[in-house]
Short mmCIF file of C-alpha atoms in Angstrom, two decimals:
data_model
loop_
_atom_site.label_atom_id
_atom_site.label_comp_id
_atom_site.label_asym_id
_atom_site.label_seq_id
_atom_site.Cartn_x
_atom_site.Cartn_y
_atom_site.Cartn_z
CA MET P 60 0.00 0.00 0.00
CA ILE P 61 1.42 3.37 -1.00
CA THR P 62 0.98 5.98 1.69
CA PHE P 63 1.80 9.68 1.68
CA SER P 64 4.66 8.92 4.05
CA ASN P 65 6.06 6.26 1.69
CA LEU P 66 5.71 8.60 -1.25
CA ARG P 67 7.44 11.41 0.58
CA GLN P 68 10.30 9.11 1.62
CA TRP P 69 10.67 7.87 -1.97
CA ALA P 70 10.74 11.43 -3.31
CA LEU P 71 13.32 12.42 -0.70
CA SER P 72 15.48 9.43 -1.64
CA VAL P 73 15.29 10.36 -5.32
CA CYS P 74 16.29 13.95 -4.53
CA ILE P 75 19.22 12.83 -2.39
CA ALA P 76 20.36 10.39 -5.06
CA ALA P 77 20.08 13.06 -7.74
CA PHE P 78 22.03 15.51 -5.61
CA ALA P 79 24.68 12.91 -4.88
CA LEU P 80 25.00 12.06 -8.56
CA GLY P 81 25.25 15.71 -9.46
CA TYR P 82 27.80 16.29 -6.72
CA THR P 83 29.84 13.29 -7.82
CA ASN P 84 29.75 14.43 -11.41
CA SER P 85 30.74 17.96 -10.41
CA VAL P 86 33.65 16.66 -8.32
CA THR P 87 34.71 14.37 -11.14
CA ALA P 88 34.48 17.24 -13.60
CA LYS P 89 36.42 19.46 -11.22
CA ASN P 90 39.13 16.86 -10.78
CA ALA P 91 39.31 16.29 -14.52
CA THR P 92 39.59 20.02 -15.13
CA GLU P 93 42.25 20.34 -12.46
CA ALA P 94 44.19 17.44 -14.00
CA ASP P 95 43.94 19.04 -17.43
CA ASN P 96 45.20 22.32 -16.00
CA ILE P 97 48.29 20.62 -14.59
CA TYR P 98 49.42 19.59 -18.06
CA SER P 99 48.26 22.68 -19.93
CA GLU P 100 50.26 24.93 -17.59
CA LEU P 101 53.51 22.97 -17.81
CA PRO P 102 56.55 24.74 -19.30
CA PHE P 103 57.27 21.63 -21.39
CA GLN P 104 55.27 19.07 -23.37
CA MET P 105 54.26 15.99 -21.40
CA ASN P 106 51.71 13.26 -21.96
CA LYS P 107 49.25 12.66 -19.12
CA VAL P 108 50.19 10.12 -16.49
CA GLN P 109 47.97 7.06 -16.96
CA LEU P 110 46.28 5.53 -13.92
CA PRO P 111 45.96 1.78 -13.45
CA VAL P 112 42.55 0.15 -13.94
CA PHE P 113 41.42 -2.93 -12.01
CA PRO P 114 38.57 -5.42 -12.43
CA ASP P 115 35.76 -5.33 -9.87
CA TYR P 116 36.91 -8.40 -7.98
CA SER P 117 38.35 -8.72 -4.46
CA ARG P 118 39.55 -11.26 -1.93
CA SER P 119 40.73 -10.83 1.65
CA ILE P 120 44.00 -12.27 2.93
CA THR P 121 41.97 -13.84 5.76
CA GLU P 122 40.43 -16.20 3.21
CA PHE P 123 43.90 -17.68 2.76
CA GLY P 124 44.74 -18.22 6.42
CA ALA P 125 46.15 -14.84 7.45
CA VAL P 126 46.05 -14.21 11.21
CA ALA P 127 46.28 -10.70 12.68
CA ASP P 128 48.04 -11.52 15.94
CA GLY P 129 51.46 -9.97 15.28
CA ILE P 130 53.01 -13.43 15.78
CA THR P 131 51.87 -15.56 12.85
CA LEU P 132 54.01 -15.10 9.74
CA ASN P 133 51.54 -14.36 6.94
CA THR P 134 53.88 -14.44 3.94
CA GLU P 135 52.17 -17.46 2.41
CA ALA P 136 48.68 -16.00 2.91
CA PHE P 137 49.64 -12.76 1.12
CA ASP P 138 51.20 -14.76 -1.71
CA LYS P 139 48.17 -17.04 -2.14
CA ALA P 140 45.73 -14.12 -2.09
CA ILE P 141 47.70 -12.19 -4.71
CA LYS P 142 47.99 -15.22 -6.98
CA ALA P 143 44.29 -16.08 -6.60
CA VAL P 144 43.21 -12.58 -7.61
CA ALA P 145 45.74 -12.47 -10.46
CA GLU P 146 44.40 -15.77 -11.82
CA LYS P 147 40.94 -14.17 -12.04
CA GLY P 148 42.34 -11.33 -14.14
CA GLY P 149 43.14 -9.03 -11.24
CA GLY P 150 41.38 -6.86 -8.70
CA LYS P 151 41.72 -5.93 -5.05
CA VAL P 152 43.59 -7.89 -2.36
CA ILE P 153 42.16 -6.64 0.93
CA VAL P 154 44.20 -6.33 4.12
CA PRO P 155 41.65 -5.84 6.94
CA ALA P 156 42.25 -3.94 10.17
CA GLY P 157 44.76 -5.73 12.37
CA LEU P 158 48.47 -6.31 12.91
CA TRP P 159 49.81 -8.52 10.14
CA LEU P 160 53.35 -9.88 10.44
CA THR P 161 54.83 -10.99 7.13
CA GLY P 162 57.89 -11.60 5.02
CA PRO P 163 58.32 -10.12 1.53
CA ILE P 164 55.21 -9.33 -0.52
CA VAL P 165 55.54 -9.63 -4.30
CA LEU P 166 52.84 -7.88 -6.32
CA GLN P 167 51.72 -8.96 -9.78
CA SER P 168 50.03 -7.22 -12.69
CA ASN P 169 46.46 -6.01 -12.14
CA ILE P 170 46.73 -6.19 -8.33
CA ASN P 171 45.57 -3.42 -6.01
CA LEU P 172 46.78 -4.19 -2.49
CA TYR P 173 44.19 -2.38 -0.38
CA LEU P 174 44.90 -1.64 3.30
CA GLU P 175 41.78 -0.91 5.29
CA GLU P 176 41.80 1.68 8.05
CA ASN P 177 43.83 0.45 11.07
CA ALA P 178 45.56 -2.22 8.99
CA LEU P 179 49.23 -2.44 10.02
CA VAL P 180 51.55 -4.60 7.93
CA LEU P 181 54.78 -5.27 9.83
CA PHE P 182 57.66 -6.91 7.99
CA THR P 183 59.54 -9.54 9.95
CA ALA P 184 62.85 -8.87 11.70
CA ASP P 185 64.03 -12.34 10.63
CA HIS P 186 66.42 -11.32 7.85
CA THR P 187 66.71 -14.90 6.55
CA GLN P 188 63.19 -14.44 5.16
CA TYR P 189 64.59 -11.97 2.60
CA PRO P 190 66.51 -13.78 -0.19
CA ILE P 191 69.62 -12.11 -1.58
CA VAL P 192 68.82 -10.99 -5.12
CA LYS P 193 70.52 -9.15 -7.97
CA THR P 194 69.27 -5.58 -8.17
CA SER P 195 70.35 -1.95 -8.41
CA PHE P 196 71.16 0.18 -5.37
CA GLU P 197 72.52 3.72 -5.27
CA GLY P 198 72.68 3.55 -9.06
CA LEU P 199 74.97 0.50 -9.25
CA GLU P 200 74.28 -3.11 -10.17
CA THR P 201 74.78 -5.22 -7.07
CA ARG P 202 73.05 -7.62 -4.70
CA ARG P 203 70.74 -6.75 -1.83
CA CYS P 204 68.17 -8.55 0.22
CA GLN P 205 64.77 -8.78 -1.44
CA SER P 206 62.61 -5.77 -0.66
CA PRO P 207 59.67 -6.17 1.74
CA ILE P 208 57.39 -4.94 -1.10
CA SER P 209 58.36 -5.52 -4.71
CA ALA P 210 57.09 -5.83 -8.26
CA LEU P 211 58.97 -6.57 -11.47
CA ASN P 212 57.65 -6.01 -15.00
CA ALA P 213 54.13 -5.57 -13.63
CA GLU P 214 51.40 -3.43 -15.22
CA ASN P 215 48.42 -1.95 -13.38
CA VAL P 216 49.72 -2.28 -9.85
CA ALA P 217 48.73 -0.30 -6.76
CA ILE P 218 48.91 0.00 -3.00
CA THR P 219 45.96 2.01 -1.71
CA GLY P 220 43.76 2.50 1.34
CA LYS P 221 44.37 3.96 4.79
CA GLY P 222 46.72 1.49 6.47
CA VAL P 223 50.40 1.42 7.38
CA MET P 224 53.36 -0.58 6.06
CA ASP P 225 56.30 -0.77 8.51
CA GLY P 226 59.65 -2.05 7.22
CA ASN P 227 61.12 -2.86 10.66
CA GLY P 228 64.16 -0.88 9.57
CA ASP P 229 65.63 -0.51 13.07
CA THR P 230 66.73 -4.14 12.89
CA TRP P 231 68.80 -3.40 9.75
CA ARG P 232 70.29 0.08 9.98
CA PRO P 233 73.64 1.22 11.39
CA VAL P 234 73.40 4.35 13.54
CA LYS P 235 75.87 7.21 14.04
CA LYS P 236 76.48 8.31 17.61
CA ASP P 237 76.31 12.01 16.80
CA LYS P 238 72.75 11.60 15.52
CA MET P 239 71.39 10.47 18.88
CA THR P 240 71.11 11.87 22.37
CA ALA P 241 73.43 10.44 25.02
CA ASN P 242 70.60 8.46 26.58
CA GLN P 243 69.40 7.10 23.20
CA TRP P 244 72.94 6.03 22.33
CA LYS P 245 73.42 4.32 25.69
CA LYS P 246 70.21 2.31 25.26
CA LEU P 247 71.10 1.38 21.67
CA VAL P 248 74.55 0.06 22.59
CA ALA P 249 73.10 -1.86 25.57
CA SER P 250 70.63 -3.60 23.22
CA GLY P 251 73.46 -5.56 21.55
CA GLY P 252 75.11 -5.13 18.17
CA VAL P 253 78.68 -4.10 17.37
CA LEU P 254 80.59 -0.79 17.46
CA ASP P 255 83.19 0.19 14.89
CA GLU P 256 86.79 0.87 15.94
CA SER P 257 86.08 4.54 16.60
CA GLY P 258 83.13 3.67 18.81
CA ARG P 259 81.00 6.16 16.88
CA ILE P 260 78.96 3.88 14.59
CA TRP P 261 76.71 1.09 15.88
CA TYR P 262 75.95 -1.92 13.69
CA PRO P 263 73.19 -4.43 14.42
CA SER P 264 75.45 -7.49 13.91
CA GLU P 265 78.91 -8.77 12.97
CA GLY P 266 77.64 -9.44 9.46
CA SER P 267 76.51 -5.85 9.13
CA ILE P 268 79.89 -4.36 10.08
CA LYS P 269 81.68 -6.91 7.87
CA GLY P 270 79.60 -5.71 4.91
CA ALA P 271 80.34 -2.08 5.73
CA MET P 272 84.08 -2.76 5.78
CA ALA P 273 83.80 -4.31 2.29
CA CYS P 274 82.38 -1.09 0.84
CA LYS P 275 84.56 1.42 -0.95
CA ASN P 276 82.00 2.88 -3.33
CA PHE P 277 79.25 4.10 -0.99
CA ASN P 278 77.20 1.08 0.17
CA VAL P 279 78.05 -1.45 -2.55
CA PRO P 280 80.43 -4.19 -1.25
CA GLU P 281 83.53 -5.18 -3.22
CA GLY P 282 85.44 -8.46 -3.13
CA ILE P 283 82.35 -10.43 -2.10
CA ASN P 284 81.95 -13.21 -4.67
CA THR P 285 80.60 -16.53 -3.43
CA ASP P 286 77.10 -17.17 -2.12
CA GLU P 287 78.66 -18.00 1.25
CA GLU P 288 80.39 -14.61 1.36
CA TRP P 289 77.18 -12.80 0.42
CA ASN P 290 75.24 -14.68 3.10
CA SER P 291 77.85 -13.71 5.68
CA ILE P 292 77.02 -10.02 5.16
CA ARG P 293 73.26 -10.42 4.76
CA ASP P 294 72.51 -7.91 7.53
CA TRP P 295 74.42 -5.24 5.60
CA LEU P 296 72.39 -5.77 2.42
CA ARG P 297 69.58 -3.53 3.59
CA PRO P 298 66.77 -3.49 1.04
CA VAL P 299 64.62 -0.54 0.06
CA LEU P 300 61.15 -0.90 1.56
CA LEU P 301 59.36 -0.73 -1.81
CA SER P 302 61.08 -1.72 -5.05
CA PHE P 303 59.08 -1.45 -8.27
CA ILE P 304 61.24 -2.20 -11.33
CA LYS P 305 60.13 -1.81 -14.97
CA CYS P 306 56.48 -1.46 -14.00
CA LYS P 307 53.78 0.47 -15.84
CA LYS P 308 50.73 2.29 -14.46
CA VAL P 309 51.62 2.39 -10.78
CA LEU P 310 49.49 3.98 -8.03
CA LEU P 311 50.41 4.60 -4.40
CA GLU P 312 47.58 6.37 -2.58
CA GLY P 313 46.44 7.00 0.97
CA VAL P 314 48.85 4.61 2.68
CA THR P 315 51.64 5.32 5.20
CA PHE P 316 55.07 3.81 4.49
CA LYS P 317 57.52 3.95 7.39
CA ASN P 318 60.69 2.67 9.03
CA SER P 319 62.45 1.35 5.94
CA PRO P 320 65.76 -0.57 6.11
CA SER P 321 67.31 1.92 3.65
CA TRP P 322 65.51 4.00 1.01
CA CYS P 323 61.77 3.87 1.48
CA LEU P 324 60.15 4.12 -1.98
CA HIS P 325 62.22 3.27 -5.06
CA PRO P 326 60.46 3.11 -8.44
CA LEU P 327 63.14 2.19 -11.02
CA SER P 328 62.69 2.30 -14.80
CA CYS P 329 58.91 2.61 -14.41
CA GLU P 330 56.32 4.45 -16.52
CA ASP P 331 53.16 6.28 -15.49
CA ILE P 332 53.51 6.57 -11.73
CA THR P 333 50.99 8.34 -9.52
CA ILE P 334 51.83 8.99 -5.88
CA ASN P 335 48.98 10.78 -4.13
CA ASN P 336 48.12 11.56 -0.53
CA ILE P 337 50.62 9.21 1.07
CA SER P 338 52.81 9.62 4.14
CA VAL P 339 56.43 8.48 4.27
CA SER P 340 58.17 8.47 7.63
CA ASN P 341 61.69 7.42 8.62
CA PRO P 342 63.58 8.30 11.81
CA TRP P 343 65.65 11.42 11.30
CA TYR P 344 68.80 9.50 12.24
CA SER P 345 68.23 6.68 9.72
CA GLN P 346 71.24 6.05 7.49
CA ASN P 347 70.33 6.21 3.77
CA GLY P 348 66.75 6.71 4.90
CA ASP P 349 65.59 8.57 1.77
CA ALA P 350 61.83 8.96 1.55
CA LEU P 351 61.33 8.77 -2.24
CA ASP P 352 63.93 8.02 -4.92
CA LEU P 353 62.43 8.20 -8.39
CA GLU P 354 65.04 6.66 -10.68
CA SER P 355 65.07 6.52 -14.49
CA CYS P 356 61.28 6.82 -14.63
CA ASN P 357 59.11 8.42 -17.32
CA ARG P 358 55.87 10.27 -16.50
CA ALA P 359 55.20 10.64 -12.80
CA LEU P 360 52.79 12.69 -10.69
CA ILE P 361 53.79 13.12 -7.04
CA GLN P 362 51.33 15.21 -5.06
CA ASN P 363 49.50 15.96 -1.80
CA SER P 364 51.93 13.90 0.27
CA SER P 365 54.14 14.19 3.35
CA PHE P 366 57.75 13.00 3.47
CA ASP P 367 59.79 12.77 6.69
CA ALA P 368 63.23 11.35 5.98
CA GLY P 369 66.56 10.42 7.49
CA ASP P 370 68.25 11.34 4.21
CA ASP P 371 66.92 13.09 1.09
CA GLY P 372 63.17 13.74 0.91
CA ILE P 373 61.99 13.79 -2.72
CA CYS P 374 64.93 12.74 -4.88
CA ILE P 375 65.35 12.34 -8.65
CA LYS P 376 68.00 9.88 -9.90
CA SER P 377 69.05 8.00 -13.06
CA GLY P 378 71.92 5.65 -12.23
CA LYS P 379 75.53 6.07 -11.24
CA ASP P 380 78.69 6.40 -13.33
CA GLU P 381 79.27 3.71 -16.00
CA ASP P 382 76.32 1.58 -14.85
CA GLY P 383 73.96 4.54 -15.17
CA ARG P 384 75.32 5.67 -18.53
CA ARG P 385 75.08 2.13 -19.87
CA ARG P 386 71.43 1.91 -18.79
CA GLY P 387 70.90 5.27 -20.50
CA GLU P 388 67.45 5.95 -19.09
CA PRO P 389 66.82 9.54 -18.02
CA CYS P 390 64.34 10.41 -15.29
CA GLN P 391 61.93 12.66 -17.14
CA ASN P 392 58.46 14.19 -17.32
CA VAL P 393 57.79 14.48 -13.61
CA ILE P 394 55.31 16.73 -11.77
CA ILE P 395 55.85 17.27 -8.04
CA ARG P 396 53.30 19.50 -6.30
CA ASN P 397 51.53 20.21 -3.04
CA ASN P 398 53.94 18.22 -0.86
CA VAL P 399 55.52 18.76 2.55
CA VAL P 400 59.00 17.55 3.50
CA LEU P 401 60.02 17.37 7.16
CA HIS P 402 63.63 16.80 8.16
CA GLY P 403 65.90 15.03 5.68
CA HIS P 404 69.11 16.07 3.97
CA GLY P 405 67.22 17.86 1.22
CA GLY P 406 63.64 18.84 0.44
CA PHE P 407 63.77 18.45 -3.35
CA VAL P 408 66.95 16.81 -4.62
CA VAL P 409 68.52 15.87 -7.95
CA GLY P 410 71.45 13.42 -7.85
CA SER P 411 74.04 12.57 -7.06
CA GLU P 412 73.31 9.48 -9.16
CA MET P 413 72.14 11.17 -12.37
CA SER P 414 74.34 9.53 -15.01
CA GLY P 415 71.41 8.72 -17.30
CA GLY P 416 70.23 12.33 -17.27
CA VAL P 417 67.32 14.23 -15.74
CA LYS P 418 64.97 16.49 -17.70
CA ASN P 419 61.47 17.97 -17.78
CA ILE P 420 60.81 18.23 -14.05
CA TYR P 421 58.18 20.59 -12.62
CA VAL P 422 58.08 21.30 -8.87
CA ASP P 423 55.31 23.55 -7.51
CA ASN P 424 53.73 24.48 -4.18
CA CYS P 425 55.99 22.55 -1.82
CA THR P 426 56.95 23.24 1.80
CA PHE P 427 60.20 22.24 3.53
CA LEU P 428 60.30 22.28 7.33
CA GLY P 429 63.75 21.84 8.85
CA THR P 430 65.43 19.92 6.01
CA ASP P 431 69.24 20.21 6.06
CA VAL P 432 69.10 21.83 2.60
CA GLY P 433 66.09 23.14 0.75
CA LEU P 434 66.68 22.68 -3.00
CA ARG P 435 69.66 20.40 -3.54
CA PHE P 436 71.42 19.59 -6.84
CA LYS P 437 74.51 17.37 -6.51
CA SER P 438 76.94 15.43 -8.67
CA THR P 439 80.65 14.87 -9.19
CA ARG P 440 83.25 13.90 -11.76
CA GLY P 441 82.75 10.42 -13.13
CA ARG P 442 78.96 10.61 -13.24
CA GLY P 443 78.36 12.09 -16.67
CA GLY P 444 74.73 12.83 -17.52
CA VAL P 445 72.89 16.09 -18.12
CA VAL P 446 70.37 17.71 -15.76
CA GLU P 447 68.26 20.22 -17.68
CA ASN P 448 64.88 21.86 -18.09
CA ILE P 449 63.99 21.86 -14.40
CA HIS P 450 61.26 24.30 -13.30
CA ILE P 451 60.67 25.09 -9.62
CA ASN P 452 57.96 27.45 -8.38
CA ASN P 453 56.25 28.47 -5.13
CA ILE P 454 58.51 26.99 -2.48
CA ASN P 455 58.32 27.94 1.21
CA MET P 456 60.89 26.79 3.73
CA ILE P 457 61.94 27.47 7.31
CA ASN P 458 64.73 26.39 9.66
CA ILE P 459 67.17 25.19 7.00
CA PRO P 460 70.57 24.85 8.74
CA ASN P 461 72.61 24.72 5.52
CA GLU P 462 71.87 26.03 2.01
CA GLY P 463 68.46 27.13 0.89
CA LEU P 464 69.58 26.34 -2.68
CA ILE P 465 72.73 24.50 -3.73
CA PHE P 466 74.31 23.32 -6.98
CA ASP P 467 77.38 21.26 -6.09
CA LEU P 468 79.44 19.35 -8.64
CA PHE P 469 82.05 18.42 -6.03
CA TYR P 470 79.72 16.20 -4.04
CA GLY P 471 81.72 13.73 -1.94
CA GLY P 472 79.04 11.70 -0.24
CA LYS P 473 78.86 13.60 3.01
CA ALA P 474 75.63 14.82 4.52
CA PRO P 475 75.12 18.59 4.65
CA GLY P 476 76.92 20.08 7.62
CA GLU P 477 79.40 17.22 8.02
CA GLY P 478 82.39 19.45 7.36
CA ASP P 479 82.60 19.19 3.56
CA ASP P 480 83.25 22.82 2.59
CA THR P 481 82.12 22.61 -1.00
CA ALA P 482 82.44 26.36 -1.46
CA ASN P 483 86.20 26.03 -1.35
CA ALA P 484 86.73 22.97 -3.54
CA PRO P 485 90.40 22.92 -4.60
CA SER P 486 91.29 24.61 -7.86
CA GLU P 487 92.89 22.30 -10.42
CA GLU P 488 96.32 23.07 -11.85
CA LYS P 489 95.25 21.14 -14.92
CA ILE P 490 91.59 21.28 -15.89
CA PRO P 491 90.37 17.84 -17.05
CA ALA P 492 88.94 17.43 -20.52
CA VAL P 493 85.18 17.21 -20.89
CA THR P 494 84.21 13.58 -21.50
CA GLU P 495 81.18 11.34 -21.11
CA GLU P 496 82.09 11.25 -17.40
CA THR P 497 81.55 15.00 -17.00
CA PRO P 498 78.20 15.91 -15.39
CA ALA P 499 76.32 19.01 -16.55
CA PHE P 500 73.60 21.14 -14.93
CA ARG P 501 71.92 23.68 -17.20
CA ASP P 502 68.69 25.48 -18.07
CA ILE P 503 67.11 25.47 -14.62
CA PHE P 504 64.40 27.97 -13.62
CA ILE P 505 63.57 28.76 -9.99
CA LYS P 506 61.09 31.41 -8.90
CA ASN P 507 58.85 32.48 -6.04
CA VAL P 508 60.85 31.02 -3.16
CA THR P 509 60.57 32.29 0.42
CA ALA P 510 62.86 31.03 3.17
CA LYS P 511 63.42 32.07 6.77
CA ASN P 512 66.24 31.04 9.09
CA VAL P 513 68.70 29.45 6.68
CA GLY P 514 72.44 28.82 6.81
CA ARG P 515 74.02 29.88 3.55
CA ALA P 516 71.33 31.23 1.24
CA ILE P 517 72.59 30.09 -2.18
CA LEU P 518 75.68 28.24 -3.42
CA PHE P 519 76.71 27.50 -7.02
CA ASN P 520 79.81 25.29 -7.17
CA GLY P 521 80.48 24.12 -10.71
CA LEU P 522 83.44 22.28 -12.20
CA PRO P 523 86.29 24.22 -13.85
CA GLU P 524 85.72 22.20 -17.02
CA MET P 525 81.91 22.37 -16.77
CA PRO P 526 80.44 25.48 -15.13
CA ILE P 527 76.83 25.46 -14.04
CA LYS P 528 75.00 27.07 -16.97
CA ASN P 529 71.89 29.16 -17.50
CA ILE P 530 70.35 29.13 -14.04
CA HIS P 531 67.51 31.64 -13.69
CA ILE P 532 66.37 32.70 -10.21
CA GLU P 533 63.50 35.15 -9.74
CA ASN P 534 61.44 36.48 -6.83
CA VAL P 535 63.42 34.86 -4.03
CA THR P 536 63.57 36.12 -0.45
CA MET P 537 65.79 34.48 2.16
CA SER P 538 65.85 36.13 5.57
CA ASP P 539 67.71 35.44 8.81
CA ALA P 540 70.48 33.84 6.78
CA LYS P 541 73.89 33.20 8.32
CA ASP P 542 75.60 33.71 4.97
CA GLY P 543 74.62 35.11 1.61
CA VAL P 544 75.10 33.99 -2.00
CA ILE P 545 78.21 32.37 -3.51
CA LEU P 546 78.50 31.90 -7.27
CA ASN P 547 81.55 29.87 -8.25
CA ARG P 548 82.28 28.47 -11.71
CA THR P 549 79.03 29.62 -13.26
CA ASP P 550 78.10 30.76 -16.76
CA GLY P 551 74.89 32.60 -17.66
CA ALA P 552 73.19 32.94 -14.28
CA THR P 553 70.36 35.44 -13.79
CA LEU P 554 69.22 36.64 -10.38
CA LYS P 555 66.17 38.89 -10.59
CA ASN P 556 64.40 40.35 -7.57
CA VAL P 557 66.49 38.26 -5.18
CA LYS P 558 66.65 39.50 -1.59
CA VAL P 559 68.97 37.95 0.97
CA ILE P 560 69.08 39.33 4.50
CA THR P 561 72.01 38.11 6.57
CA ALA P 562 72.75 38.63 10.22
CA LYS P 563 76.13 40.13 9.29
CA GLY P 564 74.74 42.65 6.83
CA GLY P 565 77.22 44.19 4.39
CA ASN P 566 78.21 42.39 1.21
CA ASN P 567 76.13 39.27 0.76
CA LEU P 568 77.06 38.26 -2.82
CA ARG P 569 80.42 36.71 -3.67
CA MET P 570 81.39 35.70 -7.21
CA GLN P 571 84.41 33.85 -8.53
CA ASN P 572 85.17 32.31 -11.91
CA VAL P 573 81.87 33.44 -13.42
CA THR P 574 80.84 34.75 -16.83
CA ASN P 575 77.68 36.44 -18.12
CA VAL P 576 75.97 36.85 -14.75
CA THR P 577 73.08 39.28 -14.34
CA VAL P 578 72.07 40.43 -10.87
CA GLY P 579 69.07 42.74 -10.92
CA ASP P 580 69.90 45.39 -13.53
CA LYS P 581 73.67 44.82 -13.30
CA GLN P 582 75.62 42.65 -15.69
CA TYR P 583 78.95 41.00 -14.97
CA LYS P 584 80.68 39.77 -18.09
CA LYS P 585 83.50 38.08 -16.23
CA VAL P 586 84.84 37.70 -12.70
CA GLY P 587 88.14 35.86 -12.50
CA ASN P 588 89.82 33.57 -10.00
CA GLN P 589 89.93 36.23 -7.29
CA ALA P 590 86.65 36.33 -5.38
CA GLU P 591 84.79 39.65 -5.46
CA SER P 592 82.05 40.72 -3.07
CA TYR P 593 78.94 42.76 -3.85
CA LYS P 594 75.64 43.82 -2.36
CA PHE P 595 72.28 43.02 -3.89
#
């Protein structure tokens, strides 16, 4: 029987549904328009980043025996769930609320790993669960332990939802004494592990320190050949938390990634990557604890996210030295916008592994809070590669103890503030010839930057054989700076409407070995080997 009350309720339901549909359509239209605007406003041509698409099919890991007690190892349940969904053509693998202990998770094509709210995936501290595999780390071909989360040659792959993935990195990482309080250091040493000869670096095991002693080229061991030798240094072979290699149409959205053994997120040689509304968190003292290293990727959108790192925050790479040049894959066509970086060695970083080249990068509307350096460009002889066509706009930063902006082609591997005075790199009696091993930074545009409480405001430190070329800086204000601007080995720089206020006052611009520099309405055709000081 149809009553007036029923009729009224039906009409109300129809109205609500119509409103909801209209609202959804308007939001969708708004988002589409906003997405279109991103690409139409770019200072270079770039095809749109393609999102993955998944079938409407889902299974929960609990259907395959997963137990959320923090004790049961759920590696097999994750693996079975992923394979079952993949066999059906793909869809969603659901991780419900709960504490899920597991070994490595390997994603396949057409899989969306979905973490429900209050889902916590904790990767086991049993390092024997992570096989030693051939991979690339810090731009070099080497071996590391298998990453807690990985995918190889996958297409349409995602990690989404509202949960947390914890890499249990404290069980892997060495720690420097000077990065901890006295009480923290005392507790760490009392927990076990091994100290180096100086007593200033703690390692979690004998195998870890043995691996460190085998490293001459950053963190890649040398002279380790047999499987037995590799196994003996397993604890040193710290994996990145997430390793996606040669994947297409990748989405990371909504999830928190934290406490990685080394780098946190490492997409390598991937295409069409979307990173949206995620949180990345590593302890500030974590060695090699980069938040995001985008390496040799093409087409990426990184937005609306928070990065808290023990090393570089948002970093662009493309391989190191001969290995990187041989790969020959630039990192290109990348949009980075509406992000916050807390702590870390640099807010936005290029290098130092950039041997395959970096180009067409757009950074907009980002905030850096207490990073060691704000905008950081670094490389050194031997790398090769060209970094060019980088556009940076609307950056705000506070409490930057070192440079607000740095270009350093004498990078030696030290963290900012560790005593590496790059401003006074030794002059060469004989300038090396330019070869394929010579890195180049050129055609970089930076505008609308505001910084307060910085160390040195700006440093350009090019090579004698390859000056930093065509850097354009406009509408930049850096106040409460301890030091001003140093331009060294630079050709074609333009500084327009740049204001630097130092505590010392007086001359706050020093130039040396520069040509064709314009500061405001003044032009400097050439400044030789003797440093000269000026005021803005």
